[in-house]
Protein backbone atom coordinates (compact mmCIF):
# COMPACT_ATOMS: atom_id res chain seq x y z
CA UNK A 1 0.00 0.00 0.00
CA UNK A 2 1.32 3.45 -0.92
CA UNK A 3 2.15 5.85 1.91
CA UNK A 4 -0.48 8.44 0.90
CA UNK A 5 -3.17 5.76 0.99
CA UNK A 6 -2.05 4.68 4.47
CA UNK A 7 -2.10 8.27 5.68
CA UNK A 8 -5.63 8.82 4.36
CA UNK A 9 -6.90 5.62 6.01
CA UNK A 10 -5.29 6.56 9.33
CA UNK A 11 -6.79 10.07 9.17
CA UNK A 12 -10.30 8.71 8.50
CA UNK A 13 -10.04 6.14 11.30
CA UNK A 14 -8.75 8.79 13.70
CA UNK A 15 -11.56 11.22 12.91
CA UNK A 16 -14.16 8.50 13.46
CA UNK A 17 -12.56 7.47 16.74
CA UNK A 18 -12.38 11.03 18.06
CA UNK A 19 -15.98 11.94 17.24
CA UNK A 20 -18.16 12.16 20.40
CA UNK A 21 -21.43 10.18 20.53
CA UNK A 22 -24.49 11.65 18.83
CA UNK A 23 -26.44 13.90 21.19
CA UNK A 24 -23.45 14.58 23.46
CA UNK A 25 -22.37 18.13 24.38
CA UNK A 26 -19.20 18.48 22.36
CA UNK A 27 -16.16 20.39 23.53
CA UNK A 28 -12.97 21.36 21.74
CA UNK A 29 -10.32 20.19 24.22
CA UNK A 30 -7.64 22.75 23.61
CA UNK A 31 -4.48 21.07 24.93
CA UNK A 32 -4.40 18.05 22.56
CA UNK A 33 -6.70 19.71 20.01
CA UNK A 34 -9.45 17.09 19.76
CA UNK A 35 -13.25 16.95 19.99
CA UNK A 36 -14.49 15.31 23.19
CA UNK A 37 -17.72 14.76 25.07
CA UNK A 38 -17.94 17.41 27.78
CA UNK A 39 -18.41 16.18 31.35
CA UNK A 40 -20.09 17.82 34.32
CA UNK A 41 -16.93 19.59 35.52
CA UNK A 42 -16.74 21.75 32.37
CA UNK A 43 -20.37 22.03 31.21
CA UNK A 44 -21.94 25.36 32.22
CA UNK A 45 -25.39 25.22 33.79
CA UNK A 46 -26.51 27.84 31.26
CA UNK A 47 -25.79 27.71 27.55
CA UNK A 48 -25.84 30.21 24.72
CA UNK A 49 -29.34 29.05 23.77
CA UNK A 50 -30.73 30.44 27.02
CA UNK A 51 -31.07 33.95 28.37
CA UNK A 52 -27.80 34.66 30.21
CA UNK A 53 -27.52 36.97 33.20
CA UNK A 54 -24.04 38.39 33.73
CA UNK A 55 -22.34 37.39 37.00
CA UNK A 56 -20.79 40.34 38.84
CA UNK A 57 -20.36 39.13 42.44
CA UNK A 58 -16.65 38.36 42.00
CA UNK A 59 -15.55 41.07 39.60
CA UNK A 60 -12.59 42.34 41.65
CA UNK A 61 -9.65 41.07 43.71
CA UNK A 62 -11.42 41.94 46.96
CA UNK A 63 -14.44 39.81 45.98
CA UNK A 64 -12.48 36.87 44.51
CA UNK A 65 -14.36 33.62 45.00
CA UNK A 66 -12.48 30.80 46.74
CA UNK A 67 -12.10 27.44 44.99
CA UNK A 68 -11.26 24.28 46.93
CA UNK A 69 -9.90 21.06 45.45
CA UNK A 70 -12.74 18.60 44.96
CA UNK A 71 -15.32 21.33 45.59
CA UNK A 72 -18.51 22.00 43.66
CA UNK A 73 -17.92 23.48 40.17
CA UNK A 74 -18.69 27.20 39.90
CA UNK A 75 -20.70 28.76 37.05
CA UNK A 76 -20.39 32.28 35.73
CA UNK A 77 -21.36 34.55 32.81
CA UNK A 78 -19.23 37.41 31.52
CA UNK A 79 -19.09 39.90 28.64
CA UNK A 80 -16.40 42.20 27.36
CA UNK A 81 -15.14 44.73 29.90
CA UNK A 82 -15.65 42.35 32.86
CA UNK A 83 -13.29 40.16 34.85
CA UNK A 84 -14.15 37.25 37.12
CA UNK A 85 -11.69 36.54 39.97
CA UNK A 86 -11.02 33.25 41.79
CA UNK A 87 -8.57 32.36 44.56
CA UNK A 88 -6.95 29.05 45.54
CA UNK A 89 -5.20 28.58 48.88
CA UNK A 90 -1.53 27.56 48.72
CA UNK A 91 -2.08 24.68 51.14
CA UNK A 92 -4.84 23.23 48.97
CA UNK A 93 -4.20 20.91 46.06
CA UNK A 94 -2.14 19.91 44.19
CA UNK A 95 -4.53 19.58 41.32
CA UNK A 96 -5.86 20.96 38.08
CA UNK A 97 -8.07 23.85 37.10
CA UNK A 98 -10.60 22.78 34.46
CA UNK A 99 -12.72 25.32 32.55
CA UNK A 100 -15.45 24.95 29.95
CA UNK A 101 -17.09 27.87 28.15
CA UNK A 102 -19.57 28.65 25.37
CA UNK A 103 -17.36 31.36 23.84
CA UNK A 104 -13.87 32.89 23.83
CA UNK A 105 -12.04 33.47 27.12
CA UNK A 106 -8.77 34.93 28.29
CA UNK A 107 -7.58 32.90 31.31
CA UNK A 108 -4.83 34.29 33.55
CA UNK A 109 -3.23 33.05 36.75
CA UNK A 110 -0.59 34.36 39.15
CA UNK A 111 0.50 34.09 42.76
CA UNK A 112 -0.11 36.80 45.35
CA UNK A 113 3.31 37.88 46.57
CA UNK A 114 3.71 37.55 50.37
CA UNK A 115 4.01 40.61 52.62
CA UNK A 116 2.97 43.15 49.99
CA UNK A 117 0.57 45.97 50.96
CA UNK A 118 -1.34 46.71 48.83
CA UNK A 119 -1.44 43.28 47.25
CA UNK A 120 1.10 42.58 44.50
CA UNK A 121 1.33 39.68 42.08
CA UNK A 122 3.95 37.63 40.35
CA UNK A 123 3.93 37.48 36.53
CA UNK A 124 0.55 36.59 35.05
CA UNK A 125 0.46 33.60 32.73
CA UNK A 126 -2.15 33.96 29.99
CA UNK A 127 -3.89 31.83 27.40
CA UNK A 128 -6.74 32.57 25.04
CA UNK A 129 -9.25 29.82 24.26
CA UNK A 130 -12.37 29.51 22.09
CA UNK A 131 -14.63 26.73 20.74
CA UNK A 132 -13.50 25.24 17.42
CA UNK A 133 -14.63 22.69 14.84
CA UNK A 134 -18.31 23.35 15.54
CA UNK A 135 -18.06 22.33 19.22
CA UNK A 136 -20.57 23.78 21.68
CA UNK A 137 -17.83 24.44 24.26
CA UNK A 138 -14.15 25.07 24.67
CA UNK A 139 -12.49 22.88 27.31
CA UNK A 140 -9.11 23.62 28.83
CA UNK A 141 -7.16 22.43 31.83
CA UNK A 142 -4.01 23.59 33.58
CA UNK A 143 -1.95 22.63 36.60
CA UNK A 144 -3.16 24.55 39.62
CA UNK A 145 -1.07 27.58 40.57
CA UNK A 146 -1.06 26.26 44.18
CA UNK A 147 2.19 24.36 43.46
CA UNK A 148 3.97 27.59 42.49
CA UNK A 149 2.41 29.40 45.46
CA UNK A 150 3.87 26.86 47.89
CA UNK A 151 7.32 27.07 46.28
CA UNK A 152 7.31 30.88 46.49
CA UNK A 153 5.82 30.80 50.02
CA UNK A 154 2.76 32.73 48.86
CA UNK A 155 -0.56 32.48 50.67
CA UNK A 156 -2.68 31.96 47.60
CA UNK A 157 -2.89 31.87 43.83
CA UNK A 158 -5.32 33.87 41.71
CA UNK A 159 -7.21 33.08 38.52
CA UNK A 160 -8.72 35.83 36.39
CA UNK A 161 -11.19 35.24 33.55
CA UNK A 162 -12.25 37.77 30.92
CA UNK A 163 -13.56 37.88 27.36
CA UNK A 164 -13.66 40.15 24.32
CA UNK A 165 -17.09 38.86 23.35
CA UNK A 166 -19.96 41.38 23.31
CA UNK A 167 -22.32 38.39 23.61
CA UNK A 168 -22.49 36.90 27.13
CA UNK A 169 -20.27 33.83 27.57
CA UNK A 170 -21.27 31.14 30.06
CA UNK A 171 -18.46 29.17 31.70
CA UNK A 172 -17.84 26.62 34.44
CA UNK A 173 -14.63 26.37 36.49
CA UNK A 174 -13.61 23.35 38.60
CA UNK A 175 -10.65 22.65 40.88
CA UNK A 176 -9.94 18.90 40.77
CA UNK A 177 -7.23 16.70 42.26
CA UNK A 178 -6.76 14.74 39.02
CA UNK A 179 -8.05 14.82 35.47
CA UNK A 180 -10.81 12.29 34.70
CA UNK A 181 -9.71 8.98 33.24
CA UNK A 182 -11.12 9.93 29.83
CA UNK A 183 -8.55 12.78 29.72
CA UNK A 184 -5.54 10.59 30.60
CA UNK A 185 -3.22 9.49 27.79
CA UNK A 186 -1.33 10.93 24.84
CA UNK A 187 -3.03 12.78 22.01
CA UNK A 188 0.20 12.68 20.00
CA UNK A 189 0.18 8.99 19.13
CA UNK A 190 1.42 5.67 20.50
CA UNK A 191 5.05 6.64 19.95
CA UNK A 192 4.71 9.53 22.39
CA UNK A 193 2.82 7.41 24.96
CA UNK A 194 5.38 4.58 24.81
CA UNK A 195 8.36 6.93 25.16
CA UNK A 196 6.84 8.75 28.14
CA UNK A 197 6.04 5.45 29.81
CA UNK A 198 9.43 3.77 29.45
CA UNK A 199 11.34 6.92 30.44
CA UNK A 200 9.14 7.33 33.53
CA UNK A 201 10.13 3.78 34.54
CA UNK A 202 13.78 4.28 33.60
CA UNK A 203 14.14 7.47 35.62
CA UNK A 204 12.15 6.20 38.60
CA UNK A 205 9.82 9.18 38.31
CA UNK A 206 6.63 9.90 40.29
CA UNK A 207 3.85 7.33 40.19
CA UNK A 208 1.63 9.93 38.55
CA UNK A 209 3.87 9.77 35.45
CA UNK A 210 2.96 6.09 35.08
CA UNK A 211 -0.72 6.76 35.66
CA UNK A 212 -0.76 9.41 32.96
CA UNK A 213 0.50 6.93 30.37
CA UNK A 214 -1.46 3.82 31.45
CA UNK A 215 -4.53 4.90 33.46
CA UNK A 216 -3.32 2.41 36.07
CA UNK A 217 -2.79 3.42 39.71
CA UNK A 218 0.57 1.86 40.55
CA UNK A 219 1.77 1.32 44.09
CA UNK A 220 5.44 2.00 44.74
CA UNK A 221 6.08 -1.72 45.18
CA UNK A 222 4.40 -2.60 41.90
CA UNK A 223 6.31 0.12 40.02
CA UNK A 224 9.64 -1.07 41.44
CA UNK A 225 8.84 -4.69 40.51
CA UNK A 226 7.94 -3.62 36.96
CA UNK A 227 11.16 -1.65 36.60
CA UNK A 228 13.22 -4.60 37.80
CA UNK A 229 11.39 -6.90 35.39
CA UNK A 230 12.25 -4.69 32.41
CA UNK A 231 15.60 -3.16 33.38
CA UNK A 232 17.05 -5.75 35.75
CA UNK A 233 17.45 -5.88 39.51
CA UNK A 234 19.92 -3.94 41.58
CA UNK A 235 21.43 -1.91 38.76
CA UNK A 236 23.09 1.39 39.58
CA UNK A 237 21.01 4.42 38.65
CA UNK A 238 21.77 6.30 35.44
CA UNK A 239 22.22 10.03 35.00
CA UNK A 240 20.54 10.06 31.61
CA UNK A 241 19.11 7.80 28.92
CA UNK A 242 19.19 7.99 25.14
CA UNK A 243 16.48 6.73 22.78
CA UNK A 244 17.55 4.90 19.61
CA UNK A 245 15.57 4.15 16.46
CA UNK A 246 15.52 0.49 15.50
CA UNK A 247 15.40 1.06 11.73
CA UNK A 248 16.58 4.40 10.35
CA UNK A 249 14.90 3.67 7.00
CA UNK A 250 11.42 3.90 8.56
CA UNK A 251 9.56 7.21 8.37
CA UNK A 252 9.02 8.31 12.02
CA UNK A 253 5.68 9.87 11.01
CA UNK A 254 4.49 6.36 10.14
CA UNK A 255 6.30 4.26 12.76
CA UNK A 256 5.26 6.57 15.63
CA UNK A 257 1.62 5.89 14.71
CA UNK A 258 1.86 2.11 15.05
CA UNK A 259 0.27 0.52 18.16
CA UNK A 260 3.34 -1.74 18.67
CA UNK A 261 6.38 0.39 19.49
CA UNK A 262 9.98 -0.87 19.45
CA UNK A 263 12.02 1.29 21.81
CA UNK A 264 15.75 0.98 22.44
CA UNK A 265 17.47 2.77 25.33
CA UNK A 266 21.11 3.19 26.30
CA UNK A 267 22.54 5.00 29.31
CA UNK A 268 25.70 6.75 30.47
CA UNK A 269 27.08 3.47 31.84
CA UNK A 270 27.20 1.70 28.45
CA UNK A 271 24.11 -0.39 29.18
CA UNK A 272 21.30 -0.95 26.70
CA UNK A 273 17.80 -2.38 26.56
CA UNK A 274 15.18 -3.09 23.89
CA UNK A 275 11.45 -3.07 24.59
CA UNK A 276 8.24 -3.92 22.79
CA UNK A 277 5.51 -1.62 24.08
CA UNK A 278 1.89 -2.08 23.00
CA UNK A 279 -0.55 0.83 23.05
CA UNK A 280 -4.24 1.20 22.37
CA UNK A 281 -6.53 4.15 21.80
CA UNK A 282 -9.16 5.05 24.39
CA UNK A 283 -11.35 8.15 24.23
CA UNK A 284 -9.17 9.46 21.41
CA UNK A 285 -5.98 9.18 23.52
CA UNK A 286 -3.20 6.58 23.42
CA UNK A 287 -2.30 4.57 26.55
CA UNK A 288 0.22 1.80 27.18
CA UNK A 289 -1.35 -1.63 27.79
CA UNK A 290 1.71 -3.91 27.73
CA UNK A 291 5.50 -3.67 27.96
CA UNK A 292 8.11 -6.40 27.68
CA UNK A 293 11.64 -7.01 26.47
CA UNK A 294 11.70 -7.04 22.68
CA UNK A 295 11.69 -10.73 21.65
CA UNK A 296 12.81 -9.91 18.09
CA UNK A 297 16.18 -8.39 19.04
CA UNK A 298 19.16 -10.20 20.51
CA UNK A 299 21.53 -8.43 22.88
CA UNK A 300 24.15 -8.33 20.14
CA UNK A 301 21.70 -6.67 17.73
CA UNK A 302 20.76 -4.03 20.31
CA UNK A 303 24.44 -3.36 21.02
CA UNK A 304 25.04 -2.91 17.28
CA UNK A 305 22.25 -0.34 17.01
CA UNK A 306 23.62 1.63 19.97
CA UNK A 307 27.15 1.47 18.53
CA UNK A 308 25.82 2.67 15.15
CA UNK A 309 24.41 5.80 16.77
CA UNK A 310 27.51 6.42 18.89
CA UNK A 311 29.69 6.30 15.79
CA UNK A 312 27.32 8.64 13.94
CA UNK A 313 27.13 11.22 16.72
CA UNK A 314 30.58 11.02 18.31
CA UNK A 315 31.20 10.11 21.93
CA UNK A 316 27.88 10.98 23.59
CA UNK A 317 29.38 10.34 27.05
CA UNK A 318 31.85 13.23 26.54
CA UNK A 319 29.41 15.37 24.55
CA UNK A 320 31.42 15.40 21.31
CA UNK A 321 29.11 16.18 18.41
CA UNK A 322 29.17 14.41 15.06
CA UNK A 323 27.79 15.17 11.64
CA UNK A 324 24.52 13.28 12.11
CA UNK A 325 22.71 11.24 14.71
CA UNK A 326 20.25 8.39 14.85
CA UNK A 327 19.53 8.89 18.54
CA UNK A 328 17.75 11.50 20.59
CA UNK A 329 19.19 12.67 23.96
CA UNK A 330 16.56 12.64 26.67
CA UNK A 331 16.70 14.49 29.97
CA UNK A 332 15.57 12.57 33.06
CA UNK A 333 12.07 13.26 34.33
CA UNK A 334 11.85 15.09 37.68
CA UNK A 335 12.51 12.93 40.72
CA UNK A 336 15.28 10.41 41.22
CA UNK A 337 13.23 7.95 43.26
CA UNK A 338 9.85 6.36 42.70
CA UNK A 339 7.32 8.08 44.90
CA UNK A 340 3.63 8.62 45.32
CA UNK A 341 1.56 11.72 44.81
Coordinates of C-alpha atoms in Angstrom, one line a residue:
X1 CA 0.0 0.0 0.0
X2 CA 1.3 3.5 -0.9
X3 CA 2.2 5.9 1.9
X4 CA -0.5 8.4 0.9
X5 CA -3.2 5.8 1.0
X6 CA -2.0 4.7 4.5
X7 CA -2.1 8.3 5.7
X8 CA -5.6 8.8 4.4
X9 CA -6.9 5.6 6.0
X10 CA -5.3 6.6 9.3
X11 CA -6.8 10.1 9.2
X12 CA -10.3 8.7 8.5
X13 CA -10.0 6.1 11.3
X14 CA -8.7 8.8 13.7
X15 CA -11.6 11.2 12.9
X16 CA -14.2 8.5 13.5
X17 CA -12.6 7.5 16.7
X18 CA -12.4 11.0 18.1
X19 CA -16.0 11.9 17.2
X20 CA -18.2 12.2 20.4
X21 CA -21.4 10.2 20.5
X22 CA -24.5 11.7 18.8
X23 CA -26.4 13.9 21.2
X24 CA -23.4 14.6 23.5
X25 CA -22.4 18.1 24.4
X26 CA -19.2 18.5 22.4
X27 CA -16.2 20.4 23.5
X28 CA -13.0 21.4 21.7
X29 CA -10.3 20.2 24.2
X30 CA -7.6 22.7 23.6
X31 CA -4.5 21.1 24.9
X32 CA -4.4 18.1 22.6
X33 CA -6.7 19.7 20.0
X34 CA -9.5 17.1 19.8
X35 CA -13.2 17.0 20.0
X36 CA -14.5 15.3 23.2
X37 CA -17.7 14.8 25.1
X38 CA -17.9 17.4 27.8
X39 CA -18.4 16.2 31.3
X40 CA -20.1 17.8 34.3
X41 CA -16.9 19.6 35.5
X42 CA -16.7 21.7 32.4
X43 CA -20.4 22.0 31.2
X44 CA -21.9 25.4 32.2
X45 CA -25.4 25.2 33.8
X46 CA -26.5 27.8 31.3
X47 CA -25.8 27.7 27.5
X48 CA -25.8 30.2 24.7
X49 CA -29.3 29.1 23.8
X50 CA -30.7 30.4 27.0
X51 CA -31.1 34.0 28.4
X52 CA -27.8 34.7 30.2
X53 CA -27.5 37.0 33.2
X54 CA -24.0 38.4 33.7
X55 CA -22.3 37.4 37.0
X56 CA -20.8 40.3 38.8
X57 CA -20.4 39.1 42.4
X58 CA -16.6 38.4 42.0
X59 CA -15.6 41.1 39.6
X60 CA -12.6 42.3 41.7
X61 CA -9.7 41.1 43.7
X62 CA -11.4 41.9 47.0
X63 CA -14.4 39.8 46.0
X64 CA -12.5 36.9 44.5
X65 CA -14.4 33.6 45.0
X66 CA -12.5 30.8 46.7
X67 CA -12.1 27.4 45.0
X68 CA -11.3 24.3 46.9
X69 CA -9.9 21.1 45.5
X70 CA -12.7 18.6 45.0
X71 CA -15.3 21.3 45.6
X72 CA -18.5 22.0 43.7
X73 CA -17.9 23.5 40.2
X74 CA -18.7 27.2 39.9
X75 CA -20.7 28.8 37.1
X76 CA -20.4 32.3 35.7
X77 CA -21.4 34.5 32.8
X78 CA -19.2 37.4 31.5
X79 CA -19.1 39.9 28.6
X80 CA -16.4 42.2 27.4
X81 CA -15.1 44.7 29.9
X82 CA -15.7 42.4 32.9
X83 CA -13.3 40.2 34.8
X84 CA -14.1 37.2 37.1
X85 CA -11.7 36.5 40.0
X86 CA -11.0 33.3 41.8
X87 CA -8.6 32.4 44.6
X88 CA -7.0 29.1 45.5
X89 CA -5.2 28.6 48.9
X90 CA -1.5 27.6 48.7
X91 CA -2.1 24.7 51.1
X92 CA -4.8 23.2 49.0
X93 CA -4.2 20.9 46.1
X94 CA -2.1 19.9 44.2
X95 CA -4.5 19.6 41.3
X96 CA -5.9 21.0 38.1
X97 CA -8.1 23.8 37.1
X98 CA -10.6 22.8 34.5
X99 CA -12.7 25.3 32.5
X100 CA -15.4 24.9 30.0
X101 CA -17.1 27.9 28.1
X102 CA -19.6 28.7 25.4
X103 CA -17.4 31.4 23.8
X104 CA -13.9 32.9 23.8
X105 CA -12.0 33.5 27.1
X106 CA -8.8 34.9 28.3
X107 CA -7.6 32.9 31.3
X108 CA -4.8 34.3 33.5
X109 CA -3.2 33.1 36.7
X110 CA -0.6 34.4 39.1
X111 CA 0.5 34.1 42.8
X112 CA -0.1 36.8 45.3
X113 CA 3.3 37.9 46.6
X114 CA 3.7 37.6 50.4
X115 CA 4.0 40.6 52.6
X116 CA 3.0 43.2 50.0
X117 CA 0.6 46.0 51.0
X118 CA -1.3 46.7 48.8
X119 CA -1.4 43.3 47.2
X120 CA 1.1 42.6 44.5
X121 CA 1.3 39.7 42.1
X122 CA 3.9 37.6 40.3
X123 CA 3.9 37.5 36.5
X124 CA 0.5 36.6 35.1
X125 CA 0.5 33.6 32.7
X126 CA -2.1 34.0 30.0
X127 CA -3.9 31.8 27.4
X128 CA -6.7 32.6 25.0
X129 CA -9.2 29.8 24.3
X130 CA -12.4 29.5 22.1
X131 CA -14.6 26.7 20.7
X132 CA -13.5 25.2 17.4
X133 CA -14.6 22.7 14.8
X134 CA -18.3 23.3 15.5
X135 CA -18.1 22.3 19.2
X136 CA -20.6 23.8 21.7
X137 CA -17.8 24.4 24.3
X138 CA -14.2 25.1 24.7
X139 CA -12.5 22.9 27.3
X140 CA -9.1 23.6 28.8
X141 CA -7.2 22.4 31.8
X142 CA -4.0 23.6 33.6
X143 CA -2.0 22.6 36.6
X144 CA -3.2 24.5 39.6
X145 CA -1.1 27.6 40.6
X146 CA -1.1 26.3 44.2
X147 CA 2.2 24.4 43.5
X148 CA 4.0 27.6 42.5
X149 CA 2.4 29.4 45.5
X150 CA 3.9 26.9 47.9
X151 CA 7.3 27.1 46.3
X152 CA 7.3 30.9 46.5
X153 CA 5.8 30.8 50.0
X154 CA 2.8 32.7 48.9
X155 CA -0.6 32.5 50.7
X156 CA -2.7 32.0 47.6
X157 CA -2.9 31.9 43.8
X158 CA -5.3 33.9 41.7
X159 CA -7.2 33.1 38.5
X160 CA -8.7 35.8 36.4
X161 CA -11.2 35.2 33.6
X162 CA -12.3 37.8 30.9
X163 CA -13.6 37.9 27.4
X164 CA -13.7 40.1 24.3
X165 CA -17.1 38.9 23.4
X166 CA -20.0 41.4 23.3
X167 CA -22.3 38.4 23.6
X168 CA -22.5 36.9 27.1
X169 CA -20.3 33.8 27.6
X170 CA -21.3 31.1 30.1
X171 CA -18.5 29.2 31.7
X172 CA -17.8 26.6 34.4
X173 CA -14.6 26.4 36.5
X174 CA -13.6 23.4 38.6
X175 CA -10.6 22.7 40.9
X176 CA -9.9 18.9 40.8
X177 CA -7.2 16.7 42.3
X178 CA -6.8 14.7 39.0
X179 CA -8.0 14.8 35.5
X180 CA -10.8 12.3 34.7
X181 CA -9.7 9.0 33.2
X182 CA -11.1 9.9 29.8
X183 CA -8.5 12.8 29.7
X184 CA -5.5 10.6 30.6
X185 CA -3.2 9.5 27.8
X186 CA -1.3 10.9 24.8
X187 CA -3.0 12.8 22.0
X188 CA 0.2 12.7 20.0
X189 CA 0.2 9.0 19.1
X190 CA 1.4 5.7 20.5
X191 CA 5.1 6.6 20.0
X192 CA 4.7 9.5 22.4
X193 CA 2.8 7.4 25.0
X194 CA 5.4 4.6 24.8
X195 CA 8.4 6.9 25.2
X196 CA 6.8 8.8 28.1
X197 CA 6.0 5.5 29.8
X198 CA 9.4 3.8 29.5
X199 CA 11.3 6.9 30.4
X200 CA 9.1 7.3 33.5
X201 CA 10.1 3.8 34.5
X202 CA 13.8 4.3 33.6
X203 CA 14.1 7.5 35.6
X204 CA 12.1 6.2 38.6
X205 CA 9.8 9.2 38.3
X206 CA 6.6 9.9 40.3
X207 CA 3.8 7.3 40.2
X208 CA 1.6 9.9 38.5
X209 CA 3.9 9.8 35.4
X210 CA 3.0 6.1 35.1
X211 CA -0.7 6.8 35.7
X212 CA -0.8 9.4 33.0
X213 CA 0.5 6.9 30.4
X214 CA -1.5 3.8 31.5
X215 CA -4.5 4.9 33.5
X216 CA -3.3 2.4 36.1
X217 CA -2.8 3.4 39.7
X218 CA 0.6 1.9 40.5
X219 CA 1.8 1.3 44.1
X220 CA 5.4 2.0 44.7
X221 CA 6.1 -1.7 45.2
X222 CA 4.4 -2.6 41.9
X223 CA 6.3 0.1 40.0
X224 CA 9.6 -1.1 41.4
X225 CA 8.8 -4.7 40.5
X226 CA 7.9 -3.6 37.0
X227 CA 11.2 -1.6 36.6
X228 CA 13.2 -4.6 37.8
X229 CA 11.4 -6.9 35.4
X230 CA 12.2 -4.7 32.4
X231 CA 15.6 -3.2 33.4
X232 CA 17.0 -5.7 35.8
X233 CA 17.5 -5.9 39.5
X234 CA 19.9 -3.9 41.6
X235 CA 21.4 -1.9 38.8
X236 CA 23.1 1.4 39.6
X237 CA 21.0 4.4 38.7
X238 CA 21.8 6.3 35.4
X239 CA 22.2 10.0 35.0
X240 CA 20.5 10.1 31.6
X241 CA 19.1 7.8 28.9
X242 CA 19.2 8.0 25.1
X243 CA 16.5 6.7 22.8
X244 CA 17.6 4.9 19.6
X245 CA 15.6 4.2 16.5
X246 CA 15.5 0.5 15.5
X247 CA 15.4 1.1 11.7
X248 CA 16.6 4.4 10.4
X249 CA 14.9 3.7 7.0
X250 CA 11.4 3.9 8.6
X251 CA 9.6 7.2 8.4
X252 CA 9.0 8.3 12.0
X253 CA 5.7 9.9 11.0
X254 CA 4.5 6.4 10.1
X255 CA 6.3 4.3 12.8
X256 CA 5.3 6.6 15.6
X257 CA 1.6 5.9 14.7
X258 CA 1.9 2.1 15.0
X259 CA 0.3 0.5 18.2
X260 CA 3.3 -1.7 18.7
X261 CA 6.4 0.4 19.5
X262 CA 10.0 -0.9 19.4
X263 CA 12.0 1.3 21.8
X264 CA 15.8 1.0 22.4
X265 CA 17.5 2.8 25.3
X266 CA 21.1 3.2 26.3
X267 CA 22.5 5.0 29.3
X268 CA 25.7 6.7 30.5
X269 CA 27.1 3.5 31.8
X270 CA 27.2 1.7 28.5
X271 CA 24.1 -0.4 29.2
X272 CA 21.3 -1.0 26.7
X273 CA 17.8 -2.4 26.6
X274 CA 15.2 -3.1 23.9
X275 CA 11.5 -3.1 24.6
X276 CA 8.2 -3.9 22.8
X277 CA 5.5 -1.6 24.1
X278 CA 1.9 -2.1 23.0
X279 CA -0.6 0.8 23.1
X280 CA -4.2 1.2 22.4
X281 CA -6.5 4.1 21.8
X282 CA -9.2 5.0 24.4
X283 CA -11.4 8.1 24.2
X284 CA -9.2 9.5 21.4
X285 CA -6.0 9.2 23.5
X286 CA -3.2 6.6 23.4
X287 CA -2.3 4.6 26.5
X288 CA 0.2 1.8 27.2
X289 CA -1.4 -1.6 27.8
X290 CA 1.7 -3.9 27.7
X291 CA 5.5 -3.7 28.0
X292 CA 8.1 -6.4 27.7
X293 CA 11.6 -7.0 26.5
X294 CA 11.7 -7.0 22.7
X295 CA 11.7 -10.7 21.6
X296 CA 12.8 -9.9 18.1
X297 CA 16.2 -8.4 19.0
X298 CA 19.2 -10.2 20.5
X299 CA 21.5 -8.4 22.9
X300 CA 24.1 -8.3 20.1
X301 CA 21.7 -6.7 17.7
X302 CA 20.8 -4.0 20.3
X303 CA 24.4 -3.4 21.0
X304 CA 25.0 -2.9 17.3
X305 CA 22.2 -0.3 17.0
X306 CA 23.6 1.6 20.0
X307 CA 27.2 1.5 18.5
X308 CA 25.8 2.7 15.2
X309 CA 24.4 5.8 16.8
X310 CA 27.5 6.4 18.9
X311 CA 29.7 6.3 15.8
X312 CA 27.3 8.6 13.9
X313 CA 27.1 11.2 16.7
X314 CA 30.6 11.0 18.3
X315 CA 31.2 10.1 21.9
X316 CA 27.9 11.0 23.6
X317 CA 29.4 10.3 27.0
X318 CA 31.8 13.2 26.5
X319 CA 29.4 15.4 24.5
X320 CA 31.4 15.4 21.3
X321 CA 29.1 16.2 18.4
X322 CA 29.2 14.4 15.1
X323 CA 27.8 15.2 11.6
X324 CA 24.5 13.3 12.1
X325 CA 22.7 11.2 14.7
X326 CA 20.2 8.4 14.9
X327 CA 19.5 8.9 18.5
X328 CA 17.8 11.5 20.6
X329 CA 19.2 12.7 24.0
X330 CA 16.6 12.6 26.7
X331 CA 16.7 14.5 30.0
X332 CA 15.6 12.6 33.1
X333 CA 12.1 13.3 34.3
X334 CA 11.8 15.1 37.7
X335 CA 12.5 12.9 40.7
X336 CA 15.3 10.4 41.2
X337 CA 13.2 7.9 43.3
X338 CA 9.8 6.4 42.7
X339 CA 7.3 8.1 44.9
X340 CA 3.6 8.6 45.3
X341 CA 1.6 11.7 44.8

